[in-house]
Short mmCIF file of C-alpha atoms and ligand atoms in Angstrom, two decimals:
data_model
loop_
_atom_site.label_atom_id
_atom_site.label_comp_id
_atom_site.label_asym_id
_atom_site.label_seq_id
_atom_site.Cartn_x
_atom_site.Cartn_y
_atom_site.Cartn_z
CA MET A 277 -7.04 -26.30 25.89
CA LYS A 278 -8.82 -23.14 24.84
CA GLN A 279 -6.37 -20.54 23.60
CA THR A 280 -6.54 -17.15 25.25
CA PHE A 281 -4.58 -14.51 23.47
CA THR A 282 -5.22 -10.83 23.06
CA PHE A 283 -3.25 -8.32 21.06
CA PRO A 284 -1.06 -5.64 22.68
CA ALA A 285 -3.06 -3.00 24.58
CA ASP A 286 -2.21 -0.14 22.21
CA PHE A 287 -2.63 -2.21 19.04
CA LEU A 288 -3.80 -0.16 16.07
CA TRP A 289 -6.70 -2.01 14.45
CA GLY A 290 -8.08 -0.54 11.26
CA GLY A 291 -8.14 -0.47 7.50
CA SER A 292 -6.49 1.02 4.44
CA VAL A 293 -7.37 2.79 1.23
CA SER A 294 -5.63 5.06 -1.24
CA ALA A 295 -6.83 8.41 -2.54
CA ASN A 296 -6.91 7.48 -6.20
CA GLN A 297 -8.95 4.33 -5.61
CA LEU A 298 -11.84 5.94 -3.78
CA GLU A 299 -11.90 9.75 -3.72
CA GLY A 300 -13.15 10.41 -7.27
CA ALA A 301 -13.60 14.19 -7.86
CA TYR A 302 -10.61 13.89 -10.12
CA LEU A 303 -10.63 17.52 -11.23
CA GLU A 304 -12.39 19.14 -8.32
CA ASP A 305 -11.06 22.07 -6.25
CA GLY A 306 -8.00 22.53 -8.41
CA LYS A 307 -6.77 18.93 -8.49
CA GLY A 308 -4.48 18.13 -11.42
CA LEU A 309 -4.39 14.85 -13.30
CA SER A 310 -2.48 11.93 -11.84
CA ILE A 311 -1.24 8.89 -13.72
CA GLN A 312 -4.27 6.99 -12.40
CA ASP A 313 -6.62 9.26 -14.32
CA VAL A 314 -5.26 7.77 -17.56
CA MET A 315 -5.21 4.14 -16.40
CA PRO A 316 -8.78 2.94 -17.08
CA ASN A 317 -7.69 -0.69 -16.97
CA GLY A 318 -5.20 -0.59 -14.13
CA ILE A 319 -1.96 -2.27 -15.14
CA MET A 320 -3.73 -4.37 -17.80
CA THR A 321 -3.26 -1.96 -20.71
CA PRO A 322 -0.96 0.99 -21.42
CA PRO A 323 -2.17 4.44 -20.29
CA THR A 324 -4.49 6.48 -22.47
CA ALA A 325 -3.64 9.97 -23.76
CA GLU A 326 -6.48 11.63 -21.81
CA PRO A 327 -8.88 10.51 -19.08
CA THR A 328 -11.68 8.37 -20.51
CA ASP A 329 -15.22 7.90 -19.18
CA ASP A 330 -14.72 4.17 -18.60
CA ASN A 331 -12.13 4.93 -15.90
CA MET A 332 -13.84 3.97 -12.62
CA LYS A 333 -11.37 6.03 -10.60
CA LEU A 334 -12.63 9.36 -11.94
CA ILE A 335 -15.66 8.96 -9.67
CA GLY A 336 -14.28 6.21 -7.43
CA ILE A 337 -16.77 5.70 -4.61
CA ASP A 338 -17.18 9.47 -4.31
CA PHE A 339 -15.35 9.48 -0.99
CA TYR A 340 -14.36 13.11 -1.63
CA HIS A 341 -17.96 14.11 -0.95
CA ARG A 342 -19.03 11.29 1.36
CA TYR A 343 -16.01 10.92 3.64
CA LYS A 344 -17.88 12.07 6.76
CA ASP A 345 -20.42 9.27 6.52
CA ASP A 346 -17.70 6.77 5.64
CA ILE A 347 -15.46 7.68 8.56
CA LYS A 348 -18.51 7.40 10.81
CA LEU A 349 -19.01 3.83 9.63
CA LEU A 350 -15.34 3.01 10.24
CA ALA A 351 -15.66 4.52 13.72
CA GLU A 352 -18.72 2.33 14.30
CA MET A 353 -16.50 -0.70 13.65
CA GLY A 354 -14.13 0.64 16.31
CA PHE A 355 -11.24 1.62 14.02
CA LYS A 356 -8.15 2.92 15.79
CA VAL A 357 -6.28 3.69 12.58
CA PHE A 358 -7.29 4.68 9.06
CA ARG A 359 -4.66 4.50 6.36
CA THR A 360 -5.21 6.68 3.35
CA SER A 361 -2.95 8.57 0.97
CA ILE A 362 -2.74 12.19 0.00
CA ALA A 363 -3.28 12.69 -3.72
CA TRP A 364 -0.12 14.59 -4.64
CA SER A 365 -1.94 16.27 -7.54
CA ARG A 366 -4.49 17.82 -5.15
CA ILE A 367 -1.64 19.60 -3.36
CA PHE A 368 0.60 20.32 -6.36
CA PRO A 369 -1.66 19.83 -9.39
CA LYS A 370 1.20 19.53 -11.86
CA GLY A 371 3.84 18.60 -9.33
CA ASP A 372 6.46 21.21 -10.21
CA GLU A 373 4.70 24.37 -8.96
CA LEU A 374 6.22 26.45 -6.20
CA GLU A 375 2.97 27.09 -4.34
CA PRO A 376 0.48 24.45 -3.16
CA ASN A 377 -3.24 24.38 -3.88
CA GLU A 378 -5.01 25.58 -0.72
CA LYS A 379 -8.28 23.79 -1.47
CA GLY A 380 -6.48 20.47 -1.73
CA LEU A 381 -4.76 21.06 1.60
CA GLN A 382 -8.07 22.02 3.18
CA PHE A 383 -9.69 18.75 2.09
CA TYR A 384 -7.14 16.69 4.01
CA ASP A 385 -7.37 19.01 7.01
CA ASP A 386 -11.07 18.26 7.13
CA LEU A 387 -10.55 14.55 6.57
CA PHE A 388 -7.96 14.21 9.34
CA ASP A 389 -10.13 16.28 11.70
CA GLU A 390 -12.98 13.93 11.00
CA CYS A 391 -10.82 10.91 11.87
CA ARG A 392 -9.56 12.57 15.05
CA LYS A 393 -13.13 13.36 16.07
CA TYR A 394 -13.60 9.61 16.57
CA GLY A 395 -10.14 8.98 18.01
CA ILE A 396 -8.94 7.38 14.77
CA GLU A 397 -5.24 7.90 13.97
CA PRO A 398 -4.65 8.75 10.32
CA LEU A 399 -1.79 6.77 8.75
CA VAL A 400 -0.81 8.62 5.61
CA THR A 401 0.91 7.30 2.51
CA ILE A 402 2.69 10.19 0.85
CA SER A 403 2.84 8.62 -2.60
CA HIS A 404 0.49 5.77 -3.47
CA TYR A 405 0.70 5.02 -7.20
CA GLU A 406 -0.57 8.52 -8.03
CA THR A 407 2.33 10.59 -9.40
CA PRO A 408 1.05 13.83 -10.96
CA LEU A 409 0.68 13.09 -14.67
CA HIS A 410 2.69 16.14 -15.65
CA LEU A 411 5.71 14.84 -13.73
CA SER A 412 5.40 11.55 -15.52
CA ARG A 413 5.00 12.98 -19.03
CA GLU A 414 7.36 15.94 -18.72
CA TYR A 415 10.13 14.47 -16.57
CA ASP A 416 9.69 10.70 -17.07
CA GLY A 417 8.94 10.25 -13.38
CA TRP A 418 11.57 9.00 -10.95
CA ILE A 419 14.21 8.47 -13.64
CA ASN A 420 14.73 12.20 -13.31
CA ARG A 421 16.67 13.52 -10.31
CA LYS A 422 14.44 16.60 -10.26
CA MET A 423 11.72 14.39 -8.76
CA VAL A 424 13.60 14.40 -5.46
CA GLY A 425 13.16 18.18 -5.26
CA PHE A 426 9.48 18.09 -6.24
CA TYR A 427 8.81 15.38 -3.68
CA GLU A 428 10.74 17.28 -1.02
CA ARG A 429 8.61 20.38 -1.56
CA TYR A 430 5.43 18.32 -1.39
CA VAL A 431 6.57 16.53 1.75
CA ARG A 432 7.61 19.73 3.54
CA THR A 433 4.23 21.22 2.71
CA ILE A 434 2.16 18.34 4.08
CA PHE A 435 4.39 17.66 7.10
CA THR A 436 4.19 21.29 8.13
CA ARG A 437 0.47 21.56 7.52
CA TYR A 438 -0.55 18.34 9.26
CA LYS A 439 2.15 18.14 11.95
CA ASP A 440 -0.42 18.20 14.75
CA LYS A 441 -2.95 15.95 13.03
CA VAL A 442 -0.92 13.09 11.57
CA LYS A 443 1.71 11.12 13.43
CA TYR A 444 2.18 8.03 11.20
CA TRP A 445 3.55 8.39 7.65
CA LEU A 446 4.65 6.06 4.84
CA THR A 447 6.95 7.44 2.17
CA PHE A 448 6.12 5.32 -0.92
CA ASN A 449 3.51 2.62 -1.35
CA GLU A 450 5.01 -0.79 -2.17
CA ILE A 451 8.27 0.80 -3.23
CA ASN A 452 9.68 -2.52 -4.47
CA SER A 453 7.01 -2.80 -7.18
CA ILE A 454 8.91 -0.27 -9.32
CA LEU A 455 11.11 -3.01 -10.76
CA GLU A 456 8.08 -4.77 -12.24
CA HIS A 457 5.81 -1.78 -12.83
CA PRO A 458 7.82 1.37 -13.50
CA PHE A 459 4.81 3.41 -14.63
CA ILE A 460 2.29 2.88 -11.81
CA SER A 461 5.01 2.73 -9.19
CA GLY A 462 7.58 5.24 -10.44
CA GLY A 463 5.57 7.41 -12.83
CA ILE A 464 8.05 6.41 -15.55
CA SER A 465 6.48 7.03 -18.96
CA THR A 466 9.14 5.22 -20.98
CA PRO A 467 7.62 1.79 -21.72
CA LYS A 468 9.17 -0.96 -19.63
CA ASP A 469 10.62 -2.80 -22.64
CA GLN A 470 12.56 0.31 -23.64
CA LEU A 471 13.84 1.05 -20.18
CA THR A 472 17.44 0.12 -19.36
CA LYS A 473 18.36 -1.43 -16.02
CA GLN A 474 20.66 1.55 -15.54
CA GLU A 475 17.66 3.93 -15.74
CA LEU A 476 15.46 1.74 -13.59
CA TYR A 477 17.92 1.35 -10.71
CA GLN A 478 18.82 5.03 -10.90
CA ALA A 479 15.09 5.76 -10.46
CA VAL A 480 15.10 3.45 -7.43
CA HIS A 481 18.04 5.40 -6.03
CA HIS A 482 16.15 8.65 -6.45
CA GLU A 483 13.22 7.22 -4.51
CA PHE A 484 15.57 6.03 -1.75
CA VAL A 485 17.06 9.50 -1.44
CA ALA A 486 13.60 11.11 -1.45
CA SER A 487 12.34 8.66 1.15
CA ALA A 488 15.32 9.22 3.48
CA LEU A 489 14.96 12.97 3.02
CA ALA A 490 11.33 12.67 4.08
CA VAL A 491 12.43 10.87 7.24
CA LYS A 492 15.02 13.57 7.96
CA ILE A 493 12.66 16.48 7.32
CA GLY A 494 9.78 14.82 9.14
CA HIS A 495 11.78 14.31 12.31
CA GLU A 496 12.94 17.92 12.17
CA ILE A 497 9.37 19.18 11.83
CA ASN A 498 7.96 16.95 14.55
CA SER A 499 10.22 14.63 16.50
CA ASN A 500 7.17 12.53 17.43
CA PHE A 501 6.49 11.55 13.82
CA LYS A 502 6.77 7.85 13.09
CA ILE A 503 7.82 7.41 9.49
CA GLY A 504 7.94 4.04 7.80
CA CYS A 505 8.82 2.45 4.49
CA MET A 506 6.21 0.31 2.77
CA VAL A 507 7.01 -2.81 0.75
CA ILE A 508 5.20 -5.72 -0.83
CA ALA A 509 5.95 -8.65 1.44
CA MET A 510 5.96 -11.84 -0.52
CA PRO A 511 7.71 -14.85 0.97
CA ILE A 512 9.34 -16.91 -1.75
CA TYR A 513 9.64 -20.64 -1.25
CA PRO A 514 11.85 -23.00 -3.27
CA LEU A 515 9.67 -25.14 -5.55
CA THR A 516 11.87 -28.12 -4.63
CA PRO A 517 14.74 -28.71 -2.18
CA ASP A 518 17.19 -28.64 -5.10
CA PRO A 519 20.02 -26.30 -3.98
CA ASP A 520 19.74 -24.55 -7.35
CA ASP A 521 16.14 -23.64 -6.46
CA VAL A 522 17.21 -22.44 -3.02
CA ILE A 523 19.89 -20.17 -4.47
CA ARG A 524 17.37 -18.90 -6.97
CA VAL A 525 15.07 -18.00 -4.05
CA MET A 526 17.90 -16.17 -2.32
CA GLU A 527 18.58 -14.09 -5.42
CA ALA A 528 14.90 -13.34 -5.99
CA ASP A 529 14.56 -12.39 -2.32
CA HIS A 530 17.47 -9.98 -2.63
CA GLN A 531 15.56 -8.00 -5.24
CA ASN A 532 12.96 -7.38 -2.52
CA THR A 533 15.02 -7.15 0.66
CA PHE A 534 17.16 -4.53 -1.12
CA PHE A 535 14.37 -2.01 -0.55
CA ALA A 536 13.80 -2.48 3.16
CA ASP A 537 17.56 -2.99 3.73
CA VAL A 538 18.40 0.48 2.40
CA HIS A 539 15.54 2.03 4.38
CA VAL A 540 16.46 0.33 7.64
CA ARG A 541 20.26 0.07 7.42
CA GLY A 542 20.90 3.30 5.54
CA HIS A 543 23.22 1.97 2.85
CA TYR A 544 23.34 -0.36 -0.14
CA PRO A 545 23.81 -4.03 0.81
CA GLY A 546 26.79 -6.02 -0.52
CA TYR A 547 24.67 -8.44 -2.56
CA MET A 548 23.19 -5.47 -4.40
CA LYS A 549 26.55 -3.90 -5.12
CA ARG A 550 27.50 -7.20 -6.73
CA TYR A 551 24.28 -7.33 -8.76
CA LEU A 552 24.73 -3.77 -9.99
CA ARG A 553 28.38 -4.38 -10.87
CA GLU A 554 27.66 -7.60 -12.76
CA ASN A 555 24.86 -5.95 -14.69
CA GLY A 556 26.96 -2.99 -15.73
CA ILE A 557 24.89 -0.55 -13.66
CA THR A 558 26.60 2.43 -12.03
CA ILE A 559 24.34 4.35 -9.67
CA HIS A 560 25.07 8.04 -9.75
CA PHE A 561 25.27 9.31 -6.15
CA GLU A 562 25.14 13.09 -5.82
CA PRO A 563 27.29 14.64 -3.09
CA GLY A 564 25.41 14.20 0.18
CA ASP A 565 23.35 11.17 -0.90
CA GLU A 566 25.27 8.77 1.31
CA GLU A 567 24.58 10.90 4.36
CA ILE A 568 20.91 11.36 3.46
CA LEU A 569 20.43 7.59 3.26
CA THR A 570 21.52 7.25 6.89
CA HIS A 571 18.20 8.80 7.96
CA THR A 572 16.49 5.49 8.48
CA VAL A 573 12.85 4.65 9.05
CA ASP A 574 11.11 4.18 12.40
CA PHE A 575 9.22 1.09 11.33
CA ILE A 576 8.64 -1.25 8.41
CA SER A 577 5.17 -1.49 6.94
CA PHE A 578 4.06 -3.91 4.31
CA SER A 579 1.23 -5.39 2.30
CA TYR A 580 0.71 -9.12 2.45
CA TYR A 581 -1.55 -11.02 0.10
CA GLN A 582 0.34 -14.11 -0.91
CA SER A 583 3.54 -16.10 -1.14
CA SER A 584 5.09 -17.56 -4.28
CA CYS A 585 7.73 -20.04 -5.40
CA GLU A 586 10.90 -19.93 -7.43
CA THR A 587 12.69 -22.59 -9.38
CA ALA A 588 15.89 -22.79 -11.38
CA ASP A 589 14.23 -25.15 -13.86
CA PRO A 590 13.30 -23.07 -16.94
CA ALA A 591 10.52 -25.53 -17.85
CA LYS A 592 8.77 -24.79 -14.55
CA GLN A 593 9.18 -21.05 -14.52
CA ILE A 594 5.52 -20.20 -14.99
CA LYS A 595 4.39 -16.81 -13.74
CA GLY A 596 1.28 -16.97 -11.55
CA GLU A 597 -1.24 -14.21 -10.88
CA GLY A 598 -0.34 -11.83 -8.12
CA ASN A 599 -0.16 -8.51 -6.43
CA LEU A 600 2.05 -6.62 -8.90
CA ILE A 601 4.93 -9.00 -8.32
CA GLY A 602 4.07 -12.67 -8.75
CA GLY A 603 6.12 -15.85 -8.93
CA VAL A 604 5.78 -19.55 -9.69
CA PRO A 605 2.51 -20.94 -8.25
CA ASN A 606 2.71 -23.18 -5.19
CA PRO A 607 1.10 -26.61 -5.81
CA HIS A 608 -0.02 -26.76 -2.15
CA LEU A 609 -2.12 -23.61 -2.11
CA LYS A 610 -5.58 -22.57 -3.27
CA ALA A 611 -6.21 -19.21 -4.94
CA SER A 612 -8.72 -16.36 -4.80
CA ASP A 613 -11.22 -15.59 -7.58
CA TRP A 614 -8.43 -13.53 -9.15
CA GLY A 615 -5.82 -16.28 -8.93
CA TRP A 616 -3.88 -14.86 -5.97
CA GLN A 617 -2.73 -17.81 -3.87
CA ILE A 618 -3.87 -17.81 -0.25
CA ASP A 619 -1.25 -18.58 2.41
CA PRO A 620 -1.99 -17.41 5.98
CA GLN A 621 1.15 -19.08 7.36
CA GLY A 622 3.22 -17.07 4.91
CA LEU A 623 2.27 -14.02 6.94
CA ARG A 624 3.74 -15.45 10.16
CA TYR A 625 6.78 -16.51 8.19
CA ILE A 626 7.44 -13.09 6.63
CA MET A 627 6.81 -11.25 9.91
CA ASN A 628 9.45 -13.38 11.58
CA ALA A 629 11.80 -12.92 8.64
CA PHE A 630 11.49 -9.13 8.81
CA TYR A 631 11.82 -8.98 12.56
CA ASP A 632 14.78 -11.33 12.69
CA ARG A 633 16.48 -9.20 10.05
CA TYR A 634 15.76 -5.73 11.40
CA GLN A 635 14.56 -5.86 15.03
CA LYS A 636 12.28 -2.92 14.24
CA PRO A 637 8.52 -2.59 14.75
CA LEU A 638 6.36 -3.82 11.89
CA PHE A 639 2.98 -2.58 10.68
CA ILE A 640 0.70 -4.66 8.44
CA VAL A 641 -0.93 -1.99 6.32
CA GLU A 642 -2.61 -4.20 3.71
CA ASN A 643 -4.07 -7.67 3.79
CA GLY A 644 -7.39 -8.94 2.51
CA LEU A 645 -9.41 -10.88 0.01
CA GLY A 646 -10.58 -9.42 -3.30
CA ALA A 647 -13.79 -11.31 -4.06
CA LEU A 648 -17.11 -11.14 -5.89
CA ASP A 649 -19.86 -10.13 -3.47
CA ASP A 650 -23.63 -10.56 -3.80
CA LEU A 651 -25.78 -7.90 -2.19
CA ILE A 652 -28.86 -9.59 -0.73
CA THR A 653 -32.02 -8.19 0.86
CA TYR A 654 -33.46 -9.69 4.05
CA ALA A 655 -37.23 -9.88 4.69
CA ASN A 656 -36.97 -6.77 6.88
CA GLY A 657 -35.58 -4.83 3.91
CA GLU A 658 -32.02 -4.67 5.22
CA LYS A 659 -29.37 -5.18 2.54
CA THR A 660 -26.10 -6.96 3.23
CA VAL A 661 -23.47 -9.36 1.91
CA GLU A 662 -22.92 -12.68 3.64
CA ASP A 663 -19.18 -12.72 3.10
CA ASP A 664 -18.14 -15.70 5.21
CA TYR A 665 -15.26 -16.32 2.78
CA ARG A 666 -13.79 -12.91 3.68
CA ILE A 667 -14.25 -13.51 7.40
CA ASP A 668 -12.53 -16.86 7.06
CA TYR A 669 -9.62 -15.37 5.10
CA LEU A 670 -9.03 -12.57 7.60
CA LYS A 671 -9.47 -14.83 10.60
CA GLN A 672 -6.91 -17.34 9.31
CA HIS A 673 -4.45 -14.54 8.68
CA LEU A 674 -5.02 -12.91 12.06
CA ILE A 675 -4.45 -16.21 13.83
CA GLN A 676 -1.04 -16.32 12.15
CA VAL A 677 -0.41 -12.72 13.16
CA ALA A 678 -1.11 -13.76 16.75
CA GLU A 679 1.41 -16.58 16.33
CA ALA A 680 4.04 -14.14 15.09
CA ILE A 681 3.42 -11.82 18.04
CA GLN A 682 3.91 -14.80 20.33
CA ASP A 683 7.14 -15.52 18.43
CA GLY A 684 8.29 -12.14 19.73
CA VAL A 685 7.57 -9.94 16.73
CA GLU A 686 6.78 -6.32 17.59
CA LEU A 687 3.69 -5.31 15.62
CA MET A 688 2.20 -1.82 15.74
CA GLY A 689 -1.05 -2.56 14.00
CA TYR A 690 -3.10 -4.32 11.38
CA ALA A 691 -5.00 -2.48 8.67
CA THR A 692 -6.97 -4.54 6.16
CA TRP A 693 -6.88 -3.44 2.54
CA GLY A 694 -9.94 -1.74 1.07
CA CYS A 695 -11.95 -1.56 4.30
CA ILE A 696 -14.68 0.01 2.19
CA ASP A 697 -15.14 -1.26 -1.39
CA LEU A 698 -13.05 0.69 -3.87
CA VAL A 699 -11.54 0.44 -7.34
CA SER A 700 -8.87 -2.24 -7.82
CA ALA A 701 -5.31 -1.10 -8.51
CA THR A 702 -4.30 -3.89 -10.87
CA THR A 703 -7.55 -4.38 -12.82
CA ALA A 704 -9.44 -1.11 -12.12
CA GLN A 705 -12.59 -3.13 -11.40
CA LEU A 706 -15.10 -2.40 -8.68
CA LYS A 707 -16.39 -5.94 -8.68
CA LYS A 708 -13.13 -7.02 -7.02
CA ARG A 709 -14.29 -6.11 -3.54
CA TYR A 710 -12.32 -6.13 -0.28
CA GLY A 711 -14.53 -4.10 2.02
CA PHE A 712 -16.47 -4.54 5.24
CA ILE A 713 -18.75 -1.94 3.68
CA TYR A 714 -20.42 -2.62 0.35
CA VAL A 715 -20.62 0.27 -2.08
CA ASP A 716 -23.37 0.13 -4.68
CA ARG A 717 -21.34 0.95 -7.76
CA HIS A 718 -20.61 -1.31 -10.69
CA ASP A 719 -18.11 -1.60 -13.51
CA ASP A 720 -20.61 -0.38 -16.09
CA GLY A 721 -20.89 2.86 -14.11
CA SER A 722 -24.34 2.07 -12.66
CA GLY A 723 -25.24 2.12 -8.96
CA THR A 724 -26.56 4.45 -6.29
CA LEU A 725 -23.26 4.74 -4.36
CA GLU A 726 -25.21 3.76 -1.23
CA ARG A 727 -23.19 2.02 1.50
CA TYR A 728 -24.26 -1.26 3.23
CA ARG A 729 -22.67 -3.10 6.16
CA LYS A 730 -21.53 -6.60 5.23
CA LYS A 731 -21.51 -9.55 7.66
CA SER A 732 -17.74 -9.02 8.02
CA PHE A 733 -18.45 -5.50 9.32
CA TYR A 734 -19.91 -6.93 12.53
CA TRP A 735 -17.27 -9.64 12.70
CA TYR A 736 -14.42 -7.13 12.56
CA GLN A 737 -16.19 -4.88 15.04
CA ASP A 738 -16.18 -7.80 17.45
CA VAL A 739 -12.51 -8.59 16.77
CA ILE A 740 -11.57 -5.00 17.57
CA GLN A 741 -13.82 -4.76 20.60
CA THR A 742 -12.28 -7.90 22.12
CA ASN A 743 -8.77 -6.86 21.01
CA GLY A 744 -8.51 -10.06 19.00
CA GLY A 745 -9.91 -12.29 21.74
CA SER A 746 -12.95 -13.29 19.63
CA LEU A 747 -10.66 -14.94 17.07
CA PHE A 748 -10.11 -17.76 19.51
CA GLU A 749 -13.65 -18.30 20.75
C1 BG6 B 864 -1.61 -3.29 -3.40
C2 BG6 B 864 -1.85 -1.82 -3.54
O1 BG6 B 864 -0.82 -3.65 -4.45
O2 BG6 B 864 -2.67 -4.17 -3.48
C3 BG6 B 864 -3.28 -1.37 -3.51
O3 BG6 B 864 -1.09 -1.08 -2.62
C4 BG6 B 864 -4.12 -2.43 -4.19
O4 BG6 B 864 -3.35 -0.13 -4.09
C5 BG6 B 864 -4.01 -3.73 -3.43
O5 BG6 B 864 -5.44 -2.06 -4.39
C6 BG6 B 864 -4.87 -4.83 -3.96
O6 BG6 B 864 -4.70 -4.98 -5.32
P1 BG6 B 864 -5.94 -4.97 -6.31
O7 BG6 B 864 -5.36 -5.02 -7.65
O8 BG6 B 864 -6.72 -6.17 -5.96
O9 BG6 B 864 -6.66 -3.72 -6.04
#
């Protein structure tokens, strides 16, 4: 029998980006340096002392100057939501100033107005891997309690300024990645191998407090704000049914669920208290922290790219490629060109897991395929990319999303990652493309920066227009 399913009437279809991966203009209109400006190779090599010309993010895809045309293209696809981040260092160039940079604020005013012009809801990540460099070098990022105050000032500024333009906010991008990547995620300059667990988990605590404060302040400024946490969702399967593997999965899972648990439940879970105790870690709570943490999020947002496995067998503990946090590869799954294993059913699984655990609305704010694209020219001169592999990937995932909705999961929206080609976070390459829109820029710095609609552009337009119905035709 032919399946007929459409998504909820108010479903927010759209796409996601982050400021540092597409804006460019890294010193324009008073912007200060962010940690991304000294990461020419993403997470592949340690940061450089100064920005270097080989850093693709310094120009990005020049969205800072071309955003009007780009938003128009997203509107043409029928976007209902556009997730981007505010570059903290455009608003507070060093991060510890008392007064914001007006030109930076004006840029986002204009950007959000442009979205609203087409009826597109902005969904704004407050901190997306782009801590001001000064805060990282001078204060060692989130290890330092002072970061809570700097973040609070930044958040008050943007909430107040954009209170009538932005309704949906995310406090920290993929907050659980800090355990694996303290620099990109927490702005922590101390190299990971010199960082103690005590320092790392204290930094996590500071982010929790800052995030809960944002929720509190946001709801005071506009009670209609919807403020969410954002985590990497990565289902972990046992490599075998050996109970030792299953317990290993549970413990690995706890290192992830810890983050959403604190955001949704407002306190540290028991399993984490045990972990901290057994590892000799004492989190310093300042007076008032416990109360602040009770300001819990309105929804849970997450990125989903892949699942992974865990095993207790040391001989099989191989680390696969992955989105910042990876695990043991699954022998049943194929992988992308960059070795990220593809598992559409994992998305249905994790959505159910989250919803069973929290009974709160979910928002998929990243999902997609990073692939090599070939720009071709048709006889009529039109340029495009025939990216059937991307269409297939997204379709398979969306079919599982539909399954999860039928399982009873409450889902606010679906925003694909990198809806327009941009610079990769992990490898800093442009050739790792996710977009529906091709951008003519290459890793050697060449290219016209022209935009071209890929085949997936029209496919997604159809998905949105039929509210998901076309997935089942
Ligand atoms: C997530 C990040 O980790 O995955 C994005 O939030 C990132 O910033 C995305 O770009 C995809 O990763 P990559 O390395 O392929 O760009």
